[in-house]
Coordinates of C-alpha atoms in Angstrom, one line a residue:
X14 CA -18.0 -5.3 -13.6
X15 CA -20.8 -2.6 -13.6
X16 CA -21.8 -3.8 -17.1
X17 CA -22.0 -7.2 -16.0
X18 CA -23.8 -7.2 -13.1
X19 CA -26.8 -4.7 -14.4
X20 CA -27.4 -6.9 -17.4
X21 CA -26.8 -10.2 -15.5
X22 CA -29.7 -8.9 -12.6
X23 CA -32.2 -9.1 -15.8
X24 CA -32.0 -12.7 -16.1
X25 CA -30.3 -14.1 -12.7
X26 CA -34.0 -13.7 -11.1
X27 CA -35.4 -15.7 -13.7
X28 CA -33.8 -18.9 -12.7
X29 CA -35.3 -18.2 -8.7
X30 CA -38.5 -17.0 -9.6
X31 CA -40.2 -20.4 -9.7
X32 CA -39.0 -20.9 -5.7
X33 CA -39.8 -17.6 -4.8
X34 CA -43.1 -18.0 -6.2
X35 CA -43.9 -21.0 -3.7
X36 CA -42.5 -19.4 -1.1
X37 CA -44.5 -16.1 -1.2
X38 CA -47.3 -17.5 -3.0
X39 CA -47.7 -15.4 -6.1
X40 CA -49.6 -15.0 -9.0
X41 CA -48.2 -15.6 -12.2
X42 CA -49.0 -11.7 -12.7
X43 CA -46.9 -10.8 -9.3
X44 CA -44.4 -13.3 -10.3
X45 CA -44.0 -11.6 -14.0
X46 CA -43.8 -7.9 -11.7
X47 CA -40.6 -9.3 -10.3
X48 CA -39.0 -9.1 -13.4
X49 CA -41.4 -6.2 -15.0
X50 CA -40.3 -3.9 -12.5
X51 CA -36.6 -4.1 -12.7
X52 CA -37.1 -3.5 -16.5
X53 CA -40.0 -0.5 -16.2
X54 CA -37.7 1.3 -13.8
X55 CA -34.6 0.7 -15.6
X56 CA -35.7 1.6 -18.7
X57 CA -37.7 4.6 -18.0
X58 CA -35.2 6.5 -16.2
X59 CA -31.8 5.9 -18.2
X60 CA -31.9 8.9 -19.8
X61 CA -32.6 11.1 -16.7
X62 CA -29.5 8.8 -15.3
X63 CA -27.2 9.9 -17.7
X64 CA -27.8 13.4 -18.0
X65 CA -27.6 13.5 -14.4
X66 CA -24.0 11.6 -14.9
X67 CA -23.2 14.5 -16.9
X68 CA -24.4 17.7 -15.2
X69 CA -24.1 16.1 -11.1
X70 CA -20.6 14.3 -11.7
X71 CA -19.9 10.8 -13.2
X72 CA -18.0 9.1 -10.2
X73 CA -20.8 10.8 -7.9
X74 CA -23.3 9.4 -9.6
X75 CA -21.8 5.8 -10.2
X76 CA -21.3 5.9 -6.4
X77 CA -24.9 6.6 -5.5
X78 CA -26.1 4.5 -8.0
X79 CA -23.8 1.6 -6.9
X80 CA -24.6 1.7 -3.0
X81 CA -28.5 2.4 -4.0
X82 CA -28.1 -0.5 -6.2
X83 CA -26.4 -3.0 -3.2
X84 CA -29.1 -1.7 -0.8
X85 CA -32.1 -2.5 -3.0
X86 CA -30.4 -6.3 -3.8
X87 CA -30.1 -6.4 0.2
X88 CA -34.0 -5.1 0.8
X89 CA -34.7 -7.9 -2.4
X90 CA -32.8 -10.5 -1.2
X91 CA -34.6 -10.3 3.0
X92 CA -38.1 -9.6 1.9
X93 CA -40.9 -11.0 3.3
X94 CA -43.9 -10.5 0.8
X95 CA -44.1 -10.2 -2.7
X96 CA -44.9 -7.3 -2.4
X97 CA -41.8 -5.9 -0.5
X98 CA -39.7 -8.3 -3.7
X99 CA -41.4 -6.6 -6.4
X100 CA -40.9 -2.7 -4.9
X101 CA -37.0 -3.7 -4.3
X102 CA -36.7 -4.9 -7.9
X103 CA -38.0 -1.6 -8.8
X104 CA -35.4 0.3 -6.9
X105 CA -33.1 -1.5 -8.5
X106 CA -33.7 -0.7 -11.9
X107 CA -34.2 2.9 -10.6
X108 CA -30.5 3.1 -9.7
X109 CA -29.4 0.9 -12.2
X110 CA -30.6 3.8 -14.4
X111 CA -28.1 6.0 -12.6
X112 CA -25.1 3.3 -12.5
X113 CA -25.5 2.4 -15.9
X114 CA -24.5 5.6 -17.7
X115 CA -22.2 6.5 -15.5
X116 CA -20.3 3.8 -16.1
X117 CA -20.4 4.0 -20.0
X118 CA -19.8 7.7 -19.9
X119 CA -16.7 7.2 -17.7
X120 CA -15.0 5.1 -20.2
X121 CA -15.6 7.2 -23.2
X122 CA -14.2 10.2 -21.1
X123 CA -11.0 8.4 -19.5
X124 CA -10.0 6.0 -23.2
X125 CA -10.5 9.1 -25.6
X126 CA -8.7 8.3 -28.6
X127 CA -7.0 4.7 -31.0
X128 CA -6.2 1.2 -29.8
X129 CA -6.6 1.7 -25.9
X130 CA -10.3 2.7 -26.6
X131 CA -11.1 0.6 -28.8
X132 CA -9.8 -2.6 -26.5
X133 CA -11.7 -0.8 -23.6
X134 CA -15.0 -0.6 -25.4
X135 CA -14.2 -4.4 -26.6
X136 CA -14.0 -5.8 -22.7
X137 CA -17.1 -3.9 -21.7
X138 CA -19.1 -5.1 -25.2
X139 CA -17.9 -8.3 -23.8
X140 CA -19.7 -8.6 -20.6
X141 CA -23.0 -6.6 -21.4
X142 CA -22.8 -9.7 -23.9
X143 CA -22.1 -12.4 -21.9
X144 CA -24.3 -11.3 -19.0
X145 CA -27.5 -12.5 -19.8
X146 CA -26.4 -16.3 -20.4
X147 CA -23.8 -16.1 -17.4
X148 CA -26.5 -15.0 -15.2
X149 CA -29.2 -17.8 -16.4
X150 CA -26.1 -20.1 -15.4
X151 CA -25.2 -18.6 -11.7
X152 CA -29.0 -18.5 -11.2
X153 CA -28.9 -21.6 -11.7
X154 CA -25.6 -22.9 -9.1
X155 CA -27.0 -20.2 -6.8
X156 CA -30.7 -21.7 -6.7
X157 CA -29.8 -24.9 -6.2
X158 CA -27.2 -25.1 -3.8
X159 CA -27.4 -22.1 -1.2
X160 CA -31.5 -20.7 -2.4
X161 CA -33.2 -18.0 -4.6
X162 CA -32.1 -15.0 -2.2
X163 CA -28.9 -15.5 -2.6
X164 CA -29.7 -14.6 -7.1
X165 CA -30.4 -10.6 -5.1
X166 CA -28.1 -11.2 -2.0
X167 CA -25.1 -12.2 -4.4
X168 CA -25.1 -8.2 -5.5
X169 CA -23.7 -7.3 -2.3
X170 CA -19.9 -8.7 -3.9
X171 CA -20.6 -6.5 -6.5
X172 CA -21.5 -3.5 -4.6
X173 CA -18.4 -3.3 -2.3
X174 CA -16.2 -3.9 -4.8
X175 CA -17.9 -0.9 -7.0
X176 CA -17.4 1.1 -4.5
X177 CA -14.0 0.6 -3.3
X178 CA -12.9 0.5 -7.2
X179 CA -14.6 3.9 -7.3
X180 CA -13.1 5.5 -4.6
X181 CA -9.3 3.9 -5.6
X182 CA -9.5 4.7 -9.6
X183 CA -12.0 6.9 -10.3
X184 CA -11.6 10.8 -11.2
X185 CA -14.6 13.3 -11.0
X186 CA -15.4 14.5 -14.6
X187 CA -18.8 16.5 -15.4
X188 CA -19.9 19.1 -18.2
X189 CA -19.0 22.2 -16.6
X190 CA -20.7 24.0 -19.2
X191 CA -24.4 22.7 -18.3
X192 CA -25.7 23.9 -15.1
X193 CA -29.0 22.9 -14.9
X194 CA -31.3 20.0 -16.3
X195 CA -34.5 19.6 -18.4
X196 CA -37.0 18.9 -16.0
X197 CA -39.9 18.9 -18.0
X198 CA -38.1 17.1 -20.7
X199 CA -36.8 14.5 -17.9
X200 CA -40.4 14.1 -16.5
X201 CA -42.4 13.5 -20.0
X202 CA -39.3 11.1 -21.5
X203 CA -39.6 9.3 -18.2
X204 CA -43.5 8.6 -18.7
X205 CA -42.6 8.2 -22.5
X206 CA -40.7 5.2 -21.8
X207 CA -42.6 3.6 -18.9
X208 CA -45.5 3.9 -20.9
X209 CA -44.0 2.1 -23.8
X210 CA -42.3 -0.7 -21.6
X211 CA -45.2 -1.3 -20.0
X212 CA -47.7 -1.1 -23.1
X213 CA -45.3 -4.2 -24.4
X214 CA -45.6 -6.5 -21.1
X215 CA -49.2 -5.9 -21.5
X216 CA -49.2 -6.9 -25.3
X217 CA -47.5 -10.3 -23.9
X218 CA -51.5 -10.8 -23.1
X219 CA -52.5 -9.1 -26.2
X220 CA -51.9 -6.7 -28.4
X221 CA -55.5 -5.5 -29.9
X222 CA -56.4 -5.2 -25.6
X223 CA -57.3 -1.3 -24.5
X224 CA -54.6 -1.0 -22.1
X225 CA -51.8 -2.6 -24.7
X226 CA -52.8 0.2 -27.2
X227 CA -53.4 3.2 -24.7
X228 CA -50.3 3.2 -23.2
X229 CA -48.2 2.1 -25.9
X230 CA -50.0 5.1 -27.5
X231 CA -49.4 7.4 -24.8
X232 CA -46.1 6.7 -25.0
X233 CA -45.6 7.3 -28.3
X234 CA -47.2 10.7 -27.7
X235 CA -45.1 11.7 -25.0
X236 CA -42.0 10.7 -26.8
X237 CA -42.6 12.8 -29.5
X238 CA -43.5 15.7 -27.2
X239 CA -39.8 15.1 -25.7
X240 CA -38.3 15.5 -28.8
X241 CA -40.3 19.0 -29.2
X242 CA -39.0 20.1 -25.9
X243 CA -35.6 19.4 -26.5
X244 CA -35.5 21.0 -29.7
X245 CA -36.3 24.2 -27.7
X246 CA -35.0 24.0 -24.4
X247 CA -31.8 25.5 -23.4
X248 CA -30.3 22.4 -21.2
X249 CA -31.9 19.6 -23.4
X250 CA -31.7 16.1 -21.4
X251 CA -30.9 14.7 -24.8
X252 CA -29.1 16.9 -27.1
X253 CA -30.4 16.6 -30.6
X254 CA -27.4 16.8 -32.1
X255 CA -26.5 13.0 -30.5
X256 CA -28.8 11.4 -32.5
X257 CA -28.4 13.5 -35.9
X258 CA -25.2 11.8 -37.0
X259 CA -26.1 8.9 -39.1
X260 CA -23.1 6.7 -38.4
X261 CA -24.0 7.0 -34.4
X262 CA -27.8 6.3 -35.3
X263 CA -27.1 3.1 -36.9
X264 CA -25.2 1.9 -34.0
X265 CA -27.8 2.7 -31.8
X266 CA -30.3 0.5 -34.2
X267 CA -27.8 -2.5 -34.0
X268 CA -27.7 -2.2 -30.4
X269 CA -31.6 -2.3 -30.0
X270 CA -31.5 -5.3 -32.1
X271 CA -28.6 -7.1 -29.6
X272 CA -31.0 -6.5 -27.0
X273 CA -33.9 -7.6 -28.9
X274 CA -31.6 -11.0 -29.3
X275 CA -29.9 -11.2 -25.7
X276 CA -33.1 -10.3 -24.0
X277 CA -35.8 -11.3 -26.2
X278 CA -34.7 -14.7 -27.3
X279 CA -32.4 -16.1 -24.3
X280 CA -35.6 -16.7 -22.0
X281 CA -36.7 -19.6 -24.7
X282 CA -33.9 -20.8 -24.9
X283 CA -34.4 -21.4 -20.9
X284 CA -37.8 -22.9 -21.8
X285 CA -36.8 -25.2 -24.2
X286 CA -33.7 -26.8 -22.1
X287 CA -35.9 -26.9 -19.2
X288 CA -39.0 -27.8 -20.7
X289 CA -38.3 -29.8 -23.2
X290 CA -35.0 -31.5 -23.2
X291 CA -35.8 -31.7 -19.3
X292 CA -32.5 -29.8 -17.7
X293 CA -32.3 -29.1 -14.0
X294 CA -32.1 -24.9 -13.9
X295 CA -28.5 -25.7 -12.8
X296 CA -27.8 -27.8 -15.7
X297 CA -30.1 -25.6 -18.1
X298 CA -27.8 -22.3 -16.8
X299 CA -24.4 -24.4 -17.9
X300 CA -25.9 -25.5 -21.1
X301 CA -27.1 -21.9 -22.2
X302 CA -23.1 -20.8 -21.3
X303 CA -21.0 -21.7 -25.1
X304 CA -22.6 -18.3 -26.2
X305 CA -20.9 -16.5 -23.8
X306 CA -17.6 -18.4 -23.9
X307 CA -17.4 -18.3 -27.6
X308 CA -18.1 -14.6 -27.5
X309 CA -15.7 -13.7 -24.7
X310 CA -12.6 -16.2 -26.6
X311 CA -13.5 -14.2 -29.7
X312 CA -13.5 -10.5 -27.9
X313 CA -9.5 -9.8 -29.3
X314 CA -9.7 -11.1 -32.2
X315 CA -13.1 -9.3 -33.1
X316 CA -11.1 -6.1 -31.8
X317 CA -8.2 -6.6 -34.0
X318 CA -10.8 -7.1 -37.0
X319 CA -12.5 -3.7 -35.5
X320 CA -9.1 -1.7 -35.4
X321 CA -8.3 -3.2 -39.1
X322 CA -11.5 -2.6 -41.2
X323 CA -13.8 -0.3 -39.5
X324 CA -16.9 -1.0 -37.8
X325 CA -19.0 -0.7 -40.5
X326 CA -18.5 -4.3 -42.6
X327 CA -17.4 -6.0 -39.0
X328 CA -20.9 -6.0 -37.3
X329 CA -22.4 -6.5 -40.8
X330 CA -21.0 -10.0 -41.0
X331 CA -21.5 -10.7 -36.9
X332 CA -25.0 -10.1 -37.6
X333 CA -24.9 -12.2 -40.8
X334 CA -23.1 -15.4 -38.9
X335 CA -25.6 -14.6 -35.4
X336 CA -28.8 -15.1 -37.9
X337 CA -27.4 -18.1 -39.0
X338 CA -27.2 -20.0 -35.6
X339 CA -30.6 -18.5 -34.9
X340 CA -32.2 -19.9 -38.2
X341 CA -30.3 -23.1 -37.4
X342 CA -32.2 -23.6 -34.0
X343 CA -35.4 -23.7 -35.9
X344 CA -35.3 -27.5 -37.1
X345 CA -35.5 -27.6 -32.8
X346 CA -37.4 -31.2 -32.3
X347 CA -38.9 -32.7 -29.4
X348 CA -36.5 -35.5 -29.3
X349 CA -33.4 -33.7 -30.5
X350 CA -30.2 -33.9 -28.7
X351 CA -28.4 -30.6 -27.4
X352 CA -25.0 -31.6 -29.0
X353 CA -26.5 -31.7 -32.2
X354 CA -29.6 -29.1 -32.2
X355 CA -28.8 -26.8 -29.9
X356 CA -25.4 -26.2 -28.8
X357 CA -23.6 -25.9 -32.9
X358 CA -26.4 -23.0 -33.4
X359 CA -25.1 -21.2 -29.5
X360 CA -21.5 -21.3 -30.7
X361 CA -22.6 -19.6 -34.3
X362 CA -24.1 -16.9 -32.2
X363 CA -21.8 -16.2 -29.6
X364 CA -19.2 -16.0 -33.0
X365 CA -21.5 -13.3 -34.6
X366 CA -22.1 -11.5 -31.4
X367 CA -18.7 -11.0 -30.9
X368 CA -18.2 -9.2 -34.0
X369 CA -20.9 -7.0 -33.2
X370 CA -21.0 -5.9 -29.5
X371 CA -17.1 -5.3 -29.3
X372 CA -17.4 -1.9 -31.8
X373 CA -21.5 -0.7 -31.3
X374 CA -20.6 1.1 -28.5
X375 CA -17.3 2.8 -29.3
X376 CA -19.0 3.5 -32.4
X377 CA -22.1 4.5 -30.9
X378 CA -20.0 7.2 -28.2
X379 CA -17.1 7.6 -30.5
X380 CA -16.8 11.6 -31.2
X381 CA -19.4 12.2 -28.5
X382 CA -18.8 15.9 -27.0
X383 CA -17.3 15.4 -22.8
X384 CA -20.5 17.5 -21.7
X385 CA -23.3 14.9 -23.8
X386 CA -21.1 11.5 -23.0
X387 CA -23.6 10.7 -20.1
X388 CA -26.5 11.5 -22.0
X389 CA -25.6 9.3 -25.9
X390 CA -24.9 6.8 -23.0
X391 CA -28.2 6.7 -21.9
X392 CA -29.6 6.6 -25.4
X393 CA -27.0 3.4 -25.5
X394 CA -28.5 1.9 -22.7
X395 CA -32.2 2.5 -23.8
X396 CA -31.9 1.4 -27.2
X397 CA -30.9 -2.6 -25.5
X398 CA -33.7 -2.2 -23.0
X399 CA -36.4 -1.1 -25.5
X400 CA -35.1 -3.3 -27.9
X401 CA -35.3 -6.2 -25.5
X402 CA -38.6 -5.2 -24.2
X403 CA -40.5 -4.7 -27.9
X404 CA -38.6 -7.8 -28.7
X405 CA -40.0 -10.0 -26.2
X406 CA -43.5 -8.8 -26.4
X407 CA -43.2 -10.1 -30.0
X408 CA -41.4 -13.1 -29.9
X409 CA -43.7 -14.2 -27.1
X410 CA -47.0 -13.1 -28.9
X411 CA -45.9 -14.9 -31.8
X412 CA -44.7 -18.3 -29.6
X413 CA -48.7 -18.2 -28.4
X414 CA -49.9 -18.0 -32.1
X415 CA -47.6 -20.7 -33.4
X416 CA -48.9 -23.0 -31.1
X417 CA -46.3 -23.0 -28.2
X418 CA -46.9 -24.1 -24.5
X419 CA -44.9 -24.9 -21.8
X420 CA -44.3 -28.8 -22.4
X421 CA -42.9 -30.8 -24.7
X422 CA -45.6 -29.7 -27.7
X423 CA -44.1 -26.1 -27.6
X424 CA -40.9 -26.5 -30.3
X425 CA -42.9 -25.2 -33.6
X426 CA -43.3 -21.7 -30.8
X427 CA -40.3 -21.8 -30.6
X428 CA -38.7 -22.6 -34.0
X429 CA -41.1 -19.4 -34.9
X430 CA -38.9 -17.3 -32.2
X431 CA -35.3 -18.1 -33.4
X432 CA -37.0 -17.2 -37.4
X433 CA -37.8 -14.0 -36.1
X434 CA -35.3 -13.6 -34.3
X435 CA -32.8 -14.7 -37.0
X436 CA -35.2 -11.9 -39.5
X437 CA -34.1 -9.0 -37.3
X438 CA -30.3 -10.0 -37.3
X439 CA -30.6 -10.1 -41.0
X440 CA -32.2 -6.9 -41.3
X441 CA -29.6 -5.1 -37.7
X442 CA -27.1 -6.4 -41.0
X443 CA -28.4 -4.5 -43.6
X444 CA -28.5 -1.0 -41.8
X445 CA -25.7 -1.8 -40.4
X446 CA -24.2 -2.1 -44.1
X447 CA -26.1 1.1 -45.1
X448 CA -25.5 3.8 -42.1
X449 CA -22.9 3.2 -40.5
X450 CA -19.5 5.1 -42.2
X451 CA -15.9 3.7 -42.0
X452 CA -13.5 6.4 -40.6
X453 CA -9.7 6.3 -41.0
X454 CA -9.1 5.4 -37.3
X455 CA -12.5 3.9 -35.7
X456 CA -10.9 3.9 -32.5
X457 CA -9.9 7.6 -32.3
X458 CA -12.1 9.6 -34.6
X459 CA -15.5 11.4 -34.9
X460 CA -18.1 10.9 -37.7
X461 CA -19.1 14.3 -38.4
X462 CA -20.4 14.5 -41.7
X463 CA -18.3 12.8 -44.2
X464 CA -15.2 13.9 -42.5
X465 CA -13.1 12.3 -39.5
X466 CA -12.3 14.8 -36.4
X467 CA -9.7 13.7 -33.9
X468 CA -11.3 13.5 -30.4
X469 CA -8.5 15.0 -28.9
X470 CA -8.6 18.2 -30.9
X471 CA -11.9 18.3 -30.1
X472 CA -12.4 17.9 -26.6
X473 CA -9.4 20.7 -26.1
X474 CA -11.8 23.1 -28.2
X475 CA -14.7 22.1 -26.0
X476 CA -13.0 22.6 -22.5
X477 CA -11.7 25.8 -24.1
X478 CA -14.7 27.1 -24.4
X479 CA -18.3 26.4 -23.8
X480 CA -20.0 27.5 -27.4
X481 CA -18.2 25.3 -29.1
X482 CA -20.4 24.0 -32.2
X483 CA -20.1 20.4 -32.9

């Protein structure tokens, strides 16, 4: 439910902005804030979130997250000014920073080993997948029967229930071995990344302008100064050692490049069902929904495909079969029919996706030491949002240079989207193919090396003793 409704907020808000837009009288610059912030926030601080997770408590810090989370949608869904809107949004991504990993990291702590984890992983793949499309659709119902607040206001649901689910279920778990946290590390990372997501919305406008390149320089910089510090410091933010396997690197990539499809390419689709074909946003928020059906009706059989032949050749082919539906919406036309160019190239995706987001993540946490689950979730989480982000700055720069608008003479913009779009599924395919490793049980070991390590084995070793080398 947490996975849902963090990735659903990035595109529910969509749907309302138009309305909101009238009603506060915004720029199109304030109006593209409402969405910028959520992202900037979000983004910048998920790794801070989930090393927090790891060193504060994970149920303490999905709590916080989750009732800061509710409180922002609340403070959203009442203001009166755009500005009040935009500085809510922003608080939102700040504790959907916090919520975000502590969620993940949770679940890699609680389903540690074979088919339980690998069908837990498979329902939460499910709806980070099927968020963005679900929420284009109850945008859409919420918009046009009960008004745009009620896209923030609708978060309340979600927060009580978080919190009561929390409270019922939930045990405490944190890495008792870490006792303090990298606050240089946290600080520069932080800028690092808010200087890169914001260096891409600005390239939206531009990407030879001074402030696209200073501050997607500057955060290129400061990145690579992170990395420097946590290669020396004693409670790294982001152990090294996360990213150094090559099987979990991989899976990081092919997450980036779901994000770069979910939230890089499902905003034209919007456009072109609105624009184009005309669709009411209620009617444009149903039509966008066979993606996330065929994904979801897919999730146990993609899971029984995981638990059979690895990870490794099933996300290589869900890539392969989501390219195809992407390079099948570029013959798009202006007088085309959904039935016929639209909606067969939705189903191919949601198939492909299916394959894909059901094992990145176990794959991407599986072997992950209890004291670092918090922070490889974070890196989960910020490979989707930077992903997205660099992504969308692309894909819209290269809409503008093809020729696309917002009427009816913007399809070749579009059909040069889903190419590139269809490009970087081909090529998420490929190092898919060529980094990530098969182990014997995918559900229940560690990559380490060329050799398998059962979990279980070694989180008794870890709680046993904190020098344990992994």
């Amino acid at each position: 439910m947490t996975q849902l409704v963090l990735v659903l907020d990035a595109t529910i808000v969509n749907v309302a902005l138009p309305k909101a837009q009238i009603e506060f009288g915004m720029t199109d610059a304030e109006r593209q804030w409402v969405v910028t912030a959520y992202v900037l926030a979000f983004g910048a601080l998920l790794l801070l979130g989930g090393r927090l997770a790891d060193v504060w408590g994970r149920r303490r810090s999905f709590l916080t997250g989750m009732i800061g989370f509710g409180a922002a949608s609340i403070w959203g869904g009442l203001s009166h000014t755009s500005v009040e809107l935009i500085s809510a949004r922003g608080f939102q991504g700040a504790f959907a920073a916090l919520l975000a990993p502590a969620a993940l990291s949770m679940l890699t702590v609680t389903f540690t080993s074979g088919k339980e984890r690998a069908r837990a992983f498979a329902v939460f793949g499910i709806a980070a997948g099927s968020a963005a499309t679900i929420g284009m659709a109850l945008g859409g119902v919420l918009t046009e029967f009960v008004g745009w607040r009620w896209c923030l206001l609708v978060n309340i649901v979600f927060a009580v229930l978080g919190v009561l689910g929390a409270l019922a279920f939930m045990k405490e778990s944190k890495a008792n071995d870490h006792h303090g946290i990298d606050v240089w590390g946290a600080i520069v990372v932080t800028l690092g990344f808010a200087g890169l997501v914001y260096g891409l919305t600005l390239a939206q406008s531009g990407w030879a302008s001074i402030g696209t390149v200073s501050f997607l320089a500057l955060g290129v910089v400061l990145v690579a100064v992170f990395v420097v510090i946590e290669s020396k410091t004693r409670y790294p933010l982001l152990p090294l050692r996360v990213l150094r396997n090559r099987t979990r690197a991989g899976a990081f990539i092919v997450q980036a490049v779901v994000g770069a499809v979910y939230i890089g390419s499902t905003m034209f689709l919007a456009f072109h069902l609105q624009t184009v074909l005309g669709f009411s946003p209620l009617v444009a928020g149903v039509a966008s929904l066979p993606m996330a059906v065929t994904t979801m009706a897919l999730a146990s059989l993609a899971t029984r495909q995981f638990e059979r032949f690895g990870a490794r050749y099933v996300m290589a082919a869900g890539l392969l079969i989501a390219a195809g539906g992407m390079f099948y919406l570029t013959q798009l036309t202006v007088d085309g029919s959904y039935w016929a160019q639209v909606f067969p190239g939705l189903l191919l995706i949601g198939i492909g996706l299916a394959f894909v987001i059901v094992p990145v993540q176990n794959v991407g946490l599986a072997g992950v030491p209890w004291s670092d689950a918090g922070a490889a979730s974070g890196v989960v989480g910020s490979s989707m949002q930077l992903g997205g982000s660099i992504a969308l700055a692309v894909f819209m720069t290269l809409f503008v240079e093809t020729g696309g608008g917002y009427g009816r003479g913007s399809v070749a913009g579009y059909a040069a989207v889903y190419l590139a779009a269809g490009i970087v599924l081909v090529a998420g395919a490929i190092l898919s193919a060529l980094l990530v490793r098969r182990a014997p049980d995918a559900g229940s070991s560690e990559w380490d090396g060329e050799n398998a390590v059962d979990w279980n084995q070694r989180s008794s070793s870890t709680e046993a003793s904190a020098s344990s080398k992994w």
